[in-house]
PDB file of C-alpha atoms and ligand atoms in Angstrom:
ATOM      1  CA  MET A  11      27.725  -2.021   8.904  1.00 47.00           C
ATOM      2  CA  ARG A  12      25.442   0.368   7.396  1.00 53.00           C
ATOM      3  CA  VAL A  13      21.952  -1.306   6.152  1.00 62.00           C
ATOM      4  CA  PHE A  14      21.429  -0.703   2.385  1.00 89.00           C
ATOM      5  CA  PHE A  15      18.332  -1.713   1.498  1.00 95.00           C
ATOM      6  CA  SER A  16      15.807  -0.519   4.184  1.00 95.00           C
ATOM      7  CA  LYS A  17      16.359   2.931   2.788  1.00 95.00           C
ATOM      8  CA  ARG A  18      13.698   2.098   0.310  1.00 97.00           C
ATOM      9  CA  LEU A  19      10.971   2.465   2.965  1.00 97.00           C
ATOM     10  CA  VAL A  20      11.032   5.929   2.308  1.00 97.00           C
ATOM     11  CA  SER A  21       8.458   5.231  -0.270  1.00 97.00           C
ATOM     12  CA  CYS A  22       7.367   1.632  -0.136  1.00 98.00           C
ATOM     13  CA  GLU A  23       7.066  -0.174  -2.862  1.00 97.00           C
ATOM     14  CA  CYS A  24       7.900  -3.482  -1.401  1.00 95.00           C
ATOM     15  CA  CYS A  25       5.329  -5.862  -2.773  1.00 97.00           C
ATOM     16  CA  PRO A  26       2.722  -5.117  -5.857  1.00 98.00           C
ATOM     17  CA  ARG A  27       0.775  -3.046  -3.743  1.00 98.00           C
ATOM     18  CA  HIS A  28       3.188  -0.210  -4.560  1.00 97.00           C
ATOM     19  CA  CYS A  29       1.748   2.003  -1.788  1.00 98.00           C
ATOM     20  CA  LYS A  30       4.532   4.584  -1.868  1.00 98.00           C
ATOM     21  CA  ILE A  31       4.126   5.522   2.013  1.00 98.00           C
ATOM     22  CA  ASN A  32       6.915   6.724   4.107  1.00 98.00           C
ATOM     23  CA  ARG A  33       7.343   3.878   6.541  1.00 98.00           C
ATOM     24  CA  LEU A  34      10.774   5.597   7.883  1.00 97.00           C
ATOM     25  CA  ALA A  35       8.627   8.206   9.472  1.00 97.00           C
ATOM     26  CA  GLY A  36       5.906   5.724  10.767  1.00 95.00           C
ATOM     27  CA  GLU A  37       3.568   5.883   7.957  1.00 97.00           C
ATOM     28  CA  LEU A  38       1.408   2.523   7.981  1.00 96.00           C
ATOM     29  CA  SER A  39      -0.235   0.891   5.097  1.00 96.00           C
ATOM     30  CA  PHE A  40      -2.106  -2.446   3.846  1.00 95.00           C
ATOM     31  CA  CYS A  41       0.433  -4.812   5.838  1.00 95.00           C
ATOM     32  CA  ARG A  42       0.443  -2.279   9.219  1.00 93.00           C
ATOM     33  CA  THR A  43       4.226  -2.880   9.208  1.00 95.00           C
ATOM     34  CA  GLY A  44       6.525   0.107   9.781  1.00 95.00           C
ATOM     35  CA  ALA A  45      10.121   0.513   9.499  1.00 96.00           C
ATOM     36  CA  LYS A  46      10.791  -2.227  11.858  1.00 96.00           C
ATOM     37  CA  ALA A  47      10.014  -6.168  11.010  1.00 97.00           C
ATOM     38  CA  MET A  48       7.616  -7.739  13.393  1.00 95.00           C
ATOM     39  CA  VAL A  49       8.354 -11.014  14.463  1.00 96.00           C
ATOM     40  CA  ALA A  50       5.749 -13.445  16.064  1.00 93.00           C
ATOM     41  CA  HIS A  51       7.704 -16.525  16.740  1.00 92.00           C
ATOM     42  CA  ALA A  52      11.010 -17.947  15.705  1.00 97.00           C
ATOM     43  CA  GLY A  53      11.794 -21.354  16.494  1.00 97.00           C
ATOM     44  CA  LEU A  54      13.078 -24.784  14.833  1.00 98.00           C
ATOM     45  CA  HIS A  55      10.247 -26.203  12.545  1.00 96.00           C
ATOM     46  CA  TYR A  56       9.987 -30.048  11.939  1.00 96.00           C
ATOM     47  CA  GLY A  57       6.301 -29.761  10.202  1.00 92.00           C
ATOM     48  CA  GLU A  58       7.865 -28.362   6.751  1.00 94.00           C
ATOM     49  CA  GLU A  59       8.387 -30.530   3.537  1.00 96.00           C
ATOM     50  CA  PRO A  60      11.274 -33.152   4.488  1.00 95.00           C
ATOM     51  CA  PRO A  61      14.203 -31.280   2.585  1.00 97.00           C
ATOM     52  CA  ILE A  62      13.141 -28.240   4.377  1.00 97.00           C
ATOM     53  CA  SER A  63      12.631 -29.485   7.932  1.00 97.00           C
ATOM     54  CA  GLY A  64      15.412 -32.453   7.133  1.00 97.00           C
ATOM     55  CA  THR A  65      16.344 -34.175  10.596  1.00 97.00           C
ATOM     56  CA  THR A  66      17.409 -31.091  12.852  1.00 97.00           C
ATOM     57  CA  GLY A  67      14.534 -28.257  11.768  1.00 98.00           C
ATOM     58  CA  SER A  68      14.304 -25.665   9.945  1.00 98.00           C
ATOM     59  CA  GLY A  69      15.418 -22.121  11.912  1.00 98.00           C
ATOM     60  CA  THR A  70      11.679 -20.527  11.415  1.00 97.00           C
ATOM     61  CA  ILE A  71      11.166 -16.763  11.867  1.00 98.00           C
ATOM     62  CA  PHE A  72       7.544 -15.868  11.334  1.00 95.00           C
ATOM     63  CA  PHE A  73       7.028 -12.333  10.328  1.00 96.00           C
ATOM     64  CA  ALA A  74       3.912 -10.773  11.738  1.00 94.00           C
ATOM     65  CA  GLY A  75       1.372  -8.681   9.382  1.00 93.00           C
ATOM     66  CA  CYS A  76       1.087  -9.412   5.851  1.00 95.00           C
ATOM     67  CA  ASN A  77       0.262  -7.947   2.332  1.00 96.00           C
ATOM     68  CA  LEU A  78      -2.820 -10.289   1.934  1.00 96.00           C
ATOM     69  CA  ARG A  79      -6.038 -10.593   3.585  1.00 92.00           C
ATOM     70  CA  CYS A  80      -6.749 -13.873   3.153  1.00 93.00           C
ATOM     71  CA  ALA A  81     -10.238 -14.739   4.798  1.00 91.00           C
ATOM     72  CA  PHE A  82      -9.005 -18.395   5.507  1.00 90.00           C
ATOM     73  CA  CYS A  83      -5.337 -17.220   6.547  1.00 90.00           C
ATOM     74  CA  GLN A  84      -4.041 -20.469   8.215  1.00 84.00           C
ATOM     75  CA  ASN A  85      -1.782 -18.276  10.721  1.00 82.00           C
ATOM     76  CA  TRP A  86      -4.458 -15.029  11.325  1.00 80.00           C
ATOM     77  CA  GLN A  87      -3.287 -14.731  14.686  1.00 78.00           C
ATOM     78  CA  ILE A  88      -0.063 -13.390  13.701  1.00 77.00           C
ATOM     79  CA  SER A  89      -0.850 -11.962  10.288  1.00 80.00           C
ATOM     80  CA  GLN A  90      -4.001 -10.190  10.521  1.00 75.00           C
ATOM     81  CA  ARG A  91      -4.936 -10.136  14.268  1.00 76.00           C
ATOM     82  CA  PHE A  92      -1.709  -9.749  15.952  1.00 78.00           C
ATOM     83  CA  ASP A  93      -1.120  -7.699  19.104  1.00 79.00           C
ATOM     84  CA  LYS A  94       1.752  -5.736  19.505  1.00 79.00           C
ATOM     85  CA  SER A  95       2.274  -7.082  22.829  1.00 83.00           C
ATOM     86  CA  THR A  96       2.675 -10.866  21.327  1.00 84.00           C
ATOM     87  CA  VAL A  97       5.300  -9.982  19.022  1.00 93.00           C
ATOM     88  CA  ARG A  98       8.884  -8.287  18.657  1.00 94.00           C
ATOM     89  CA  GLU A  99       9.945  -5.191  16.639  1.00 95.00           C
ATOM     90  CA  MET A 100      13.258  -5.947  15.456  1.00 97.00           C
ATOM     91  CA  ASN A 101      15.814  -3.942  13.240  1.00 96.00           C
ATOM     92  CA  PRO A 102      18.049  -5.608  10.633  1.00 97.00           C
ATOM     93  CA  GLY A 103      20.368  -6.236  13.491  1.00 97.00           C
ATOM     94  CA  ASP A 104      18.335  -7.902  15.871  1.00 97.00           C
ATOM     95  CA  ILE A 105      17.045 -10.563  13.088  1.00 98.00           C
ATOM     96  CA  ALA A 106      20.595 -11.171  12.203  1.00 98.00           C
ATOM     97  CA  ASP A 107      21.005 -12.172  15.807  1.00 98.00           C
ATOM     98  CA  GLU A 108      18.009 -14.285  15.291  1.00 98.00           C
ATOM     99  CA  MET A 109      19.400 -16.295  12.265  1.00 98.00           C
ATOM    100  CA  LEU A 110      22.537 -16.773  13.988  1.00 98.00           C
ATOM    101  CA  ARG A 111      21.003 -18.074  17.045  1.00 98.00           C
ATOM    102  CA  LEU A 112      19.018 -20.604  14.785  1.00 98.00           C
ATOM    103  CA  GLN A 113      21.959 -21.661  13.193  1.00 98.00           C
ATOM    104  CA  GLU A 114      23.906 -22.026  16.528  1.00 98.00           C
ATOM    105  CA  ALA A 115      20.401 -24.140  17.570  1.00 98.00           C
ATOM    106  CA  GLY A 116      21.399 -26.845  14.647  1.00 98.00           C
ATOM    107  CA  ALA A 117      19.010 -25.390  12.175  1.00 98.00           C
ATOM    108  CA  HIS A 118      19.194 -26.663   8.716  1.00 98.00           C
ATOM    109  CA  ASN A 119      18.180 -23.287   7.399  1.00 98.00           C
ATOM    110  CA  ILE A 120      16.812 -19.978   8.111  1.00 98.00           C
ATOM    111  CA  ASN A 121      13.121 -20.229   6.906  1.00 98.00           C
ATOM    112  CA  LEU A 122      11.427 -16.739   6.727  1.00 98.00           C
ATOM    113  CA  VAL A 123       7.967 -17.084   6.513  1.00 97.00           C
ATOM    114  CA  SER A 124       5.584 -13.784   5.232  1.00 97.00           C
ATOM    115  CA  PRO A 125       8.907 -11.851   4.373  1.00 98.00           C
ATOM    116  CA  SER A 126       6.832  -9.941   1.211  1.00 98.00           C
ATOM    117  CA  HIS A 127       5.997  -6.542   3.188  1.00 98.00           C
ATOM    118  CA  VAL A 128       9.600  -7.040   5.135  1.00 98.00           C
ATOM    119  CA  VAL A 129      11.560  -7.750   2.020  1.00 98.00           C
ATOM    120  CA  TRP A 130      14.340  -4.501   2.595  1.00 98.00           C
ATOM    121  CA  GLN A 131      14.817  -5.214   6.250  1.00 97.00           C
ATOM    122  CA  ILE A 132      15.373  -8.931   6.053  1.00 97.00           C
ATOM    123  CA  ALA A 133      18.014  -8.172   2.781  1.00 98.00           C
ATOM    124  CA  ASP A 134      19.747  -5.944   5.319  1.00 97.00           C
ATOM    125  CA  ALA A 135      19.523  -8.871   7.757  1.00 98.00           C
ATOM    126  CA  ILE A 136      20.927 -11.201   5.888  1.00 98.00           C
ATOM    127  CA  LEU A 137      24.046  -8.994   4.573  1.00 97.00           C
ATOM    128  CA  LEU A 138      24.484  -8.552   8.824  1.00 97.00           C
ATOM    129  CA  ALA A 139      24.269 -12.421   9.249  1.00 98.00           C
ATOM    130  CA  ARG A 140      26.339 -13.480   6.504  1.00 98.00           C
ATOM    131  CA  ASN A 141      29.032 -11.247   7.397  1.00 97.00           C
ATOM    132  CA  GLN A 142      28.944 -12.716  11.173  1.00 98.00           C
ATOM    133  CA  GLY A 143      29.116 -16.082  10.120  1.00 98.00           C
ATOM    134  CA  LEU A 144      25.542 -17.090   8.946  1.00 98.00           C
ATOM    135  CA  ASN A 145      26.540 -20.090   6.443  1.00 98.00           C
ATOM    136  CA  ILE A 146      23.500 -22.194   5.991  1.00 98.00           C
ATOM    137  CA  PRO A 147      20.943 -21.372   3.160  1.00 98.00           C
ATOM    138  CA  VAL A 148      18.314 -18.900   3.407  1.00 98.00           C
ATOM    139  CA  VAL A 149      14.366 -19.664   2.653  1.00 98.00           C
ATOM    140  CA  TYR A 150      11.930 -17.051   1.008  1.00 98.00           C
ATOM    141  CA  ASN A 151       8.678 -18.276   2.449  1.00 98.00           C
ATOM    142  CA  SER A 152       6.119 -16.281   0.748  1.00 98.00           C
ATOM    143  CA  GLY A 153       2.760 -16.342  -0.279  1.00 97.00           C
ATOM    144  CA  GLY A 154       3.821 -15.419  -4.006  1.00 98.00           C
ATOM    145  CA  TYR A 155       2.323 -11.621  -3.678  1.00 98.00           C
ATOM    146  CA  ASP A 156       6.011 -10.642  -4.469  1.00 98.00           C
ATOM    147  CA  SER A 157       7.298  -7.524  -6.296  1.00 98.00           C
ATOM    148  CA  VAL A 158       9.198  -8.823  -9.084  1.00 98.00           C
ATOM    149  CA  GLU A 159      11.506  -5.736  -8.878  1.00 97.00           C
ATOM    150  CA  ALA A 160      12.156  -6.188  -5.026  1.00 97.00           C
ATOM    151  CA  LEU A 161      13.451 -10.108  -5.825  1.00 98.00           C
ATOM    152  CA  ARG A 162      15.589  -8.943  -8.460  1.00 97.00           C
ATOM    153  CA  ALA A 163      16.997  -5.996  -6.229  1.00 97.00           C
ATOM    154  CA  ILE A 164      18.186  -8.755  -3.423  1.00 97.00           C
ATOM    155  CA  THR A 165      19.144 -11.328  -6.328  1.00 97.00           C
ATOM    156  CA  GLY A 166      22.007 -13.484  -4.643  1.00 97.00           C
ATOM    157  CA  LEU A 167      20.856 -13.077  -0.855  1.00 98.00           C
ATOM    158  CA  ILE A 168      18.144 -15.785  -1.030  1.00 98.00           C
ATOM    159  CA  ASP A 169      19.074 -19.284  -1.569  1.00 98.00           C
ATOM    160  CA  ILE A 170      15.523 -21.396  -1.800  1.00 98.00           C
ATOM    161  CA  TYR A 171      12.297 -19.897  -2.971  1.00 98.00           C
ATOM    162  CA  MET A 172       9.146 -21.688  -1.427  1.00 98.00           C
ATOM    163  CA  PRO A 173       5.946 -19.724  -2.652  1.00 98.00           C
ATOM    164  CA  ASP A 174       2.424 -20.689  -1.927  1.00 98.00           C
ATOM    165  CA  ILE A 175       0.605 -20.062  -5.155  1.00 98.00           C
ATOM    166  CA  LYS A 176      -2.627 -19.514  -4.269  1.00 98.00           C
ATOM    167  CA  TYR A 177      -4.648 -18.622  -7.300  1.00 98.00           C
ATOM    168  CA  MET A 178      -4.985 -18.169 -11.015  1.00 98.00           C
ATOM    169  CA  ASP A 179      -8.128 -16.451 -10.821  1.00 98.00           C
ATOM    170  CA  ASN A 180      -8.216 -12.753  -9.831  1.00 98.00           C
ATOM    171  CA  THR A 181     -11.797 -12.968  -8.582  1.00 98.00           C
ATOM    172  CA  LEU A 182     -11.207 -15.640  -6.202  1.00 98.00           C
ATOM    173  CA  ALA A 183      -8.059 -13.968  -5.656  1.00 98.00           C
ATOM    174  CA  LYS A 184     -10.100 -10.367  -4.658  1.00 97.00           C
ATOM    175  CA  LYS A 185     -12.470 -12.183  -3.006  1.00 96.00           C
ATOM    176  CA  PHE A 186     -10.733 -14.622  -0.627  1.00 96.00           C
ATOM    177  CA  SER A 187      -7.270 -12.615  -0.234  1.00 96.00           C
ATOM    178  CA  GLY A 188      -8.022  -8.579  -1.084  1.00 96.00           C
ATOM    179  CA  ALA A 189      -5.628  -8.927  -4.255  1.00 98.00           C
ATOM    180  CA  GLY A 190      -7.621  -8.436  -7.365  1.00 98.00           C
ATOM    181  CA  ASP A 191      -4.621  -8.809  -9.755  1.00 98.00           C
ATOM    182  CA  TYR A 192      -2.967 -11.940  -7.968  1.00 98.00           C
ATOM    183  CA  ALA A 193      -3.182 -14.125 -11.064  1.00 98.00           C
ATOM    184  CA  ASP A 194      -1.470 -11.299 -13.227  1.00 98.00           C
ATOM    185  CA  ILE A 195       1.267 -11.120 -11.091  1.00 98.00           C
ATOM    186  CA  VAL A 196       2.222 -14.516  -9.473  1.00 98.00           C
ATOM    187  CA  PRO A 197       3.491 -16.147 -13.080  1.00 98.00           C
ATOM    188  CA  GLY A 198       6.171 -13.118 -13.422  1.00 98.00           C
ATOM    189  CA  VAL A 199       7.122 -14.089  -9.883  1.00 98.00           C
ATOM    190  CA  LEU A 200       7.621 -17.483 -10.077  1.00 98.00           C
ATOM    191  CA  GLU A 201       9.931 -16.985 -13.034  1.00 98.00           C
ATOM    192  CA  GLU A 202      11.916 -14.430 -11.650  1.00 98.00           C
ATOM    193  CA  MET A 203      12.552 -17.146  -8.412  1.00 98.00           C
ATOM    194  CA  PHE A 204      13.254 -19.867 -10.868  1.00 98.00           C
ATOM    195  CA  ARG A 205      15.378 -18.041 -12.986  1.00 98.00           C
ATOM    196  CA  GLN A 206      17.786 -16.800  -9.711  1.00 98.00           C
ATOM    197  CA  THR A 207      17.643 -20.418  -7.964  1.00 98.00           C
ATOM    198  CA  GLY A 208      16.592 -22.940 -10.433  1.00 96.00           C
ATOM    199  CA  SER A 209      15.177 -26.264  -9.669  1.00 94.00           C
ATOM    200  CA  LEU A 210      15.676 -27.788  -6.014  1.00 97.00           C
ATOM    201  CA  GLU A 211      19.379 -29.021  -5.364  1.00 97.00           C
ATOM    202  CA  THR A 212      19.858 -31.167  -2.115  1.00 97.00           C
ATOM    203  CA  ASP A 213      22.860 -32.582  -0.345  1.00 97.00           C
ATOM    204  CA  ALA A 214      23.620 -36.060   0.388  1.00 97.00           C
ATOM    205  CA  GLU A 215      21.069 -36.276   3.008  1.00 96.00           C
ATOM    206  CA  GLY A 216      18.303 -34.757   0.901  1.00 97.00           C
ATOM    207  CA  VAL A 217      18.296 -31.493   2.525  1.00 98.00           C
ATOM    208  CA  ALA A 218      17.618 -28.121   0.817  1.00 98.00           C
ATOM    209  CA  ILE A 219      20.793 -26.328  -0.334  1.00 98.00           C
ATOM    210  CA  LYS A 220      19.351 -23.915  -3.028  1.00 98.00           C
ATOM    211  CA  GLY A 221      16.396 -23.608  -5.639  1.00 98.00           C
ATOM    212  CA  ILE A 222      12.606 -23.539  -5.578  1.00 98.00           C
ATOM    213  CA  LEU A 223       9.725 -25.285  -4.297  1.00 98.00           C
ATOM    214  CA  VAL A 224       6.443 -24.375  -4.874  1.00 98.00           C
ATOM    215  CA  ARG A 225       3.038 -24.905  -2.567  1.00 98.00           C
ATOM    216  CA  HIS A 226      -0.361 -24.754  -3.169  1.00 98.00           C
ATOM    217  CA  LEU A 227      -2.811 -25.165  -0.733  1.00 96.00           C
ATOM    218  CA  VAL A 228      -6.082 -26.857  -2.066  1.00 97.00           C
ATOM    219  CA  LEU A 229      -9.083 -24.578  -1.128  1.00 97.00           C
ATOM    220  CA  PRO A 230     -12.156 -26.903  -0.864  1.00 97.00           C
ATOM    221  CA  GLY A 231     -14.767 -26.964  -3.470  1.00 96.00           C
ATOM    222  CA  HIS A 232     -12.245 -25.015  -6.229  1.00 97.00           C
ATOM    223  CA  PRO A 233     -10.442 -27.662  -8.201  1.00 98.00           C
ATOM    224  CA  GLU A 234     -10.250 -25.486 -11.427  1.00 98.00           C
ATOM    225  CA  ASN A 235      -8.376 -22.770  -9.638  1.00 98.00           C
ATOM    226  CA  SER A 236      -5.959 -25.448  -8.175  1.00 98.00           C
ATOM    227  CA  ARG A 237      -5.659 -27.126 -11.823  1.00 98.00           C
ATOM    228  CA  LYS A 238      -4.704 -23.558 -13.370  1.00 98.00           C
ATOM    229  CA  CYS A 239      -2.038 -22.869 -10.557  1.00 98.00           C
ATOM    230  CA  LEU A 240      -0.436 -26.127 -11.325  1.00 98.00           C
ATOM    231  CA  GLY A 241      -0.704 -25.957 -15.190  1.00 98.00           C
ATOM    232  CA  MET A 242       1.113 -22.402 -14.669  1.00 98.00           C
ATOM    233  CA  ILE A 243       3.904 -24.041 -12.558  1.00 98.00           C
ATOM    234  CA  ALA A 244       4.321 -27.261 -14.806  1.00 98.00           C
ATOM    235  CA  SER A 245       4.615 -24.697 -18.083  1.00 98.00           C
ATOM    236  CA  LEU A 246       7.512 -22.629 -16.507  1.00 98.00           C
ATOM    237  CA  SER A 247       8.839 -26.442 -15.909  1.00 98.00           C
ATOM    238  CA  PRO A 248       8.218 -29.672 -14.475  1.00 97.00           C
ATOM    239  CA  ALA A 249      11.215 -29.901 -13.035  1.00 97.00           C
ATOM    240  CA  ILE A 250       9.972 -27.101  -9.831  1.00 97.00           C
ATOM    241  CA  PRO A 251       9.280 -29.317  -7.114  1.00 97.00           C
ATOM    242  CA  VAL A 252       5.597 -28.826  -5.952  1.00 97.00           C
ATOM    243  CA  SER A 253       4.030 -29.559  -2.403  1.00 97.00           C
ATOM    244  CA  LEU A 254       0.114 -30.009  -2.758  1.00 97.00           C
ATOM    245  CA  MET A 255      -0.994 -29.416   0.839  1.00 95.00           C
ATOM    246  CA  SER A 256      -4.103 -30.743   1.996  1.00 94.00           C
ATOM    247  CA  GLN A 257      -4.247 -29.250   5.221  1.00 91.00           C
ATOM    248  CA  TYR A 258      -6.619 -26.269   4.528  1.00 92.00           C
ATOM    249  CA  THR A 259      -8.970 -25.602   7.639  1.00 88.00           C
ATOM    250  CA  PRO A 260     -11.697 -23.498   7.843  1.00 88.00           C
ATOM    251  CA  GLN A 261     -10.653 -20.673  10.563  1.00 82.00           C
ATOM    252  CA  PHE A 262     -10.934 -16.807  10.920  1.00 82.00           C
ATOM    253  CA  ARG A 263     -13.345 -15.138   8.427  1.00 83.00           C
ATOM    254  CA  ALA A 264     -13.763 -18.969   6.554  1.00 86.00           C
ATOM    255  CA  ALA A 265     -17.374 -18.891   7.896  1.00 85.00           C
ATOM    256  CA  ASN A 266     -18.168 -15.463   5.869  1.00 90.00           C
ATOM    257  CA  HIS A 267     -17.908 -17.801   2.463  1.00 91.00           C
ATOM    258  CA  PRO A 268     -20.018 -21.086   2.891  1.00 90.00           C
ATOM    259  CA  GLU A 269     -18.277 -22.785  -0.397  1.00 91.00           C
ATOM    260  CA  ILE A 270     -14.890 -22.370   1.827  1.00 91.00           C
ATOM    261  CA  ASN A 271     -16.096 -23.093   5.269  1.00 93.00           C
ATOM    262  CA  ARG A 272     -15.152 -26.781   5.178  1.00 93.00           C
ATOM    263  CA  ARG A 273     -12.197 -29.335   5.142  1.00 95.00           C
ATOM    264  CA  ILE A 274     -11.333 -30.543   1.732  1.00 95.00           C
ATOM    265  CA  ASN A 275     -11.843 -34.319   1.045  1.00 96.00           C
ATOM    266  CA  ALA A 276     -10.040 -37.155   0.237  1.00 96.00           C
ATOM    267  CA  GLU A 277     -11.772 -37.725  -3.434  1.00 96.00           C
ATOM    268  CA  GLU A 278     -10.977 -33.637  -4.416  1.00 96.00           C
ATOM    269  CA  TYR A 279      -7.203 -34.035  -2.752  1.00 97.00           C
ATOM    270  CA  TYR A 280      -6.209 -37.021  -4.617  1.00 96.00           C
ATOM    271  CA  GLU A 281      -8.038 -36.190  -8.172  1.00 97.00           C
ATOM    272  CA  LEU A 282      -5.678 -33.276  -8.054  1.00 97.00           C
ATOM    273  CA  VAL A 283      -2.708 -35.503  -7.486  1.00 97.00           C
ATOM    274  CA  ASP A 284      -3.581 -37.358 -10.055  1.00 97.00           C
ATOM    275  CA  TYR A 285      -3.782 -34.222 -12.117  1.00 98.00           C
ATOM    276  CA  ALA A 286      -0.371 -33.099 -10.985  1.00 97.00           C
ATOM    277  CA  GLY A 287       0.955 -36.766 -11.905  1.00 96.00           C
ATOM    278  CA  SER A 288      -0.173 -36.082 -15.542  1.00 97.00           C
ATOM    279  CA  LEU A 289       1.528 -32.523 -15.752  1.00 98.00           C
ATOM    280  CA  GLY A 290       4.544 -34.902 -15.765  1.00 96.00           C
ATOM    281  CA  PHE A 291       6.172 -33.065 -12.499  1.00 96.00           C
ATOM    282  CA  LYS A 292       9.499 -34.763 -11.103  1.00 93.00           C
ATOM    283  CA  THR A 293       8.635 -34.252  -7.402  1.00 95.00           C
ATOM    284  CA  LEU A 294       5.557 -33.955  -5.560  1.00 96.00           C
ATOM    285  CA  PHE A 295       5.447 -33.875  -2.101  1.00 96.00           C
ATOM    286  CA  THR A 296       1.663 -34.841  -0.918  1.00 94.00           C
ATOM    287  CA  GLN A 297       0.128 -35.025   2.386  1.00 89.00           C
ATOM    288  CA  ASP A 298      -1.839 -37.634   4.232  1.00 85.00           C
ATOM    289  CA  ILE A 299      -5.288 -36.277   4.038  1.00 83.00           C
ATOM    290  CA  SER A 300      -5.876 -37.750   7.510  1.00 71.00           C
ATOM    291  CA  SER A 301      -3.218 -35.718   9.193  1.00 59.00           C
ATOM    292  CA  GLN A 302      -4.513 -32.223   8.375  1.00 51.00           C
ATOM    293  CA  ASP A 303      -3.214 -30.618  11.598  1.00 48.00           C
ATOM    294  CA  HIS A 304       0.219 -31.410  11.167  1.00 46.00           C
ATOM    295  CA  TYR A 305       1.515 -28.195   9.931  1.00 44.00           C
ATOM    296  CA  LEU A 306      -0.238 -25.844  11.872  1.00 42.00           C
ATOM    297  CA  PRO A 307       1.630 -24.201  14.615  1.00 40.00           C
ATOM    298  CA  ASP A 308      -0.704 -22.601  17.103  1.00 35.00           C
ATOM    299  CA  PHE A 309       0.889 -19.309  17.801  1.00 35.00           C
ATOM    300  CA  GLU A 310      -1.354 -18.453  21.259  1.00 37.00           C
ATOM    301  CA  LYS A 311       0.015 -21.946  22.471  1.00 34.00           C
ATOM    302  CA  ASN A 312       3.730 -21.769  21.508  1.00 37.00           C
ATOM    303  CA  SER A 313       6.228 -19.658  23.130  1.00 36.00           C
ATOM    304  CA  PRO A 314       7.073 -16.970  20.518  1.00 39.00           C
ATOM    305  CA  PHE A 315      10.788 -17.286  20.677  1.00 42.00           C
ATOM    306  CA  GLU A 316      12.138 -20.889  21.167  1.00 46.00           C
ATOM    307  CA  ASN A 317      14.675 -23.527  19.993  1.00 39.00           C
TER     308      ASN A 317
HETATM  309  S1  LIG B 424       5.032  -3.945   1.789  1.00 52.07           S
HETATM  310 FE1  LIG B 424       3.272  -2.983   2.889  1.00 52.07          FE
HETATM  311  S2  LIG B 424       3.228  -0.553   2.430  1.00 52.07           S
HETATM  312 FE2  LIG B 424       4.768  -1.195   1.006  1.00 52.07          FE
HETATM  313  S3  LIG B 424       3.768  -1.576  -0.731  1.00 52.07           S
HETATM  314 FE3  LIG B 424       3.363  -3.640   0.162  1.00 52.07          FE
HETATM  315  S4  LIG B 424       1.422  -3.222   1.237  1.00 52.07           S
HETATM  316 FE4  LIG B 424       2.280  -1.302   1.041  1.00 52.07          FE
END
């Protein structure tokens, strides 16, 4: 089967940076990714929200590189400081094989982490995998800095959108993630994702089969940004399930920003939980603030490819 979407890498506009470089000719830009996607880790993951992890795990594929440069990146070993010796360059056929392997291992879904800069490669991979028997939902697990046009182009390929809405404040987005238009872009992204899949639908066991689940990683000392993010999501629909994440850990370049160089405390977290409740969200996933390490994979310790 021929690949359809990857041809668009000839002038890359995968994401809102619109670099227009020729990735097929090996040119690299902000995301440091060329024609082939780089996979840093693939395996069953049990630390996602219950409808995603279920009982048998989420078939998670972590892509190296990123179109954001978050100072506090919780996955910085693979997003910004990856070493080519620890990642696998994969063409869409290889990614499709990985998806089928994870399905065979019992995954409830295929969970694509940091897909925004490899959206065309994964679209081709999904087409190939579906053709070879992939029948579990595909989850698009992004940082929210996506191209609305690219999302429209892949309509029908993604079953579950799971964006992390990080900011509704461009000054913070520029300072911490190098994306000064994030707050202008993300409402349209969320609207498009919601338009495609609607709210979250689950099976009889409570495992997600379709829809959207929005995450928000609470940063220390920035409650107003968190309130604006929650408000924006609620204004689209309070039927959108929200996961309010307390796991923030100051690492990577967070030490350069004293205001975020600490963990969040219970008071600031539960204040936001109450605020989210006041906005009328029907489903709110919260984390026990004492279990802040729960979702953090250590990419230096884990074998990169496992079941
Ligand atoms: S995916 Fe990478 S090369 Fe393409 S527009 Fe975004 S940052 Fe630029």
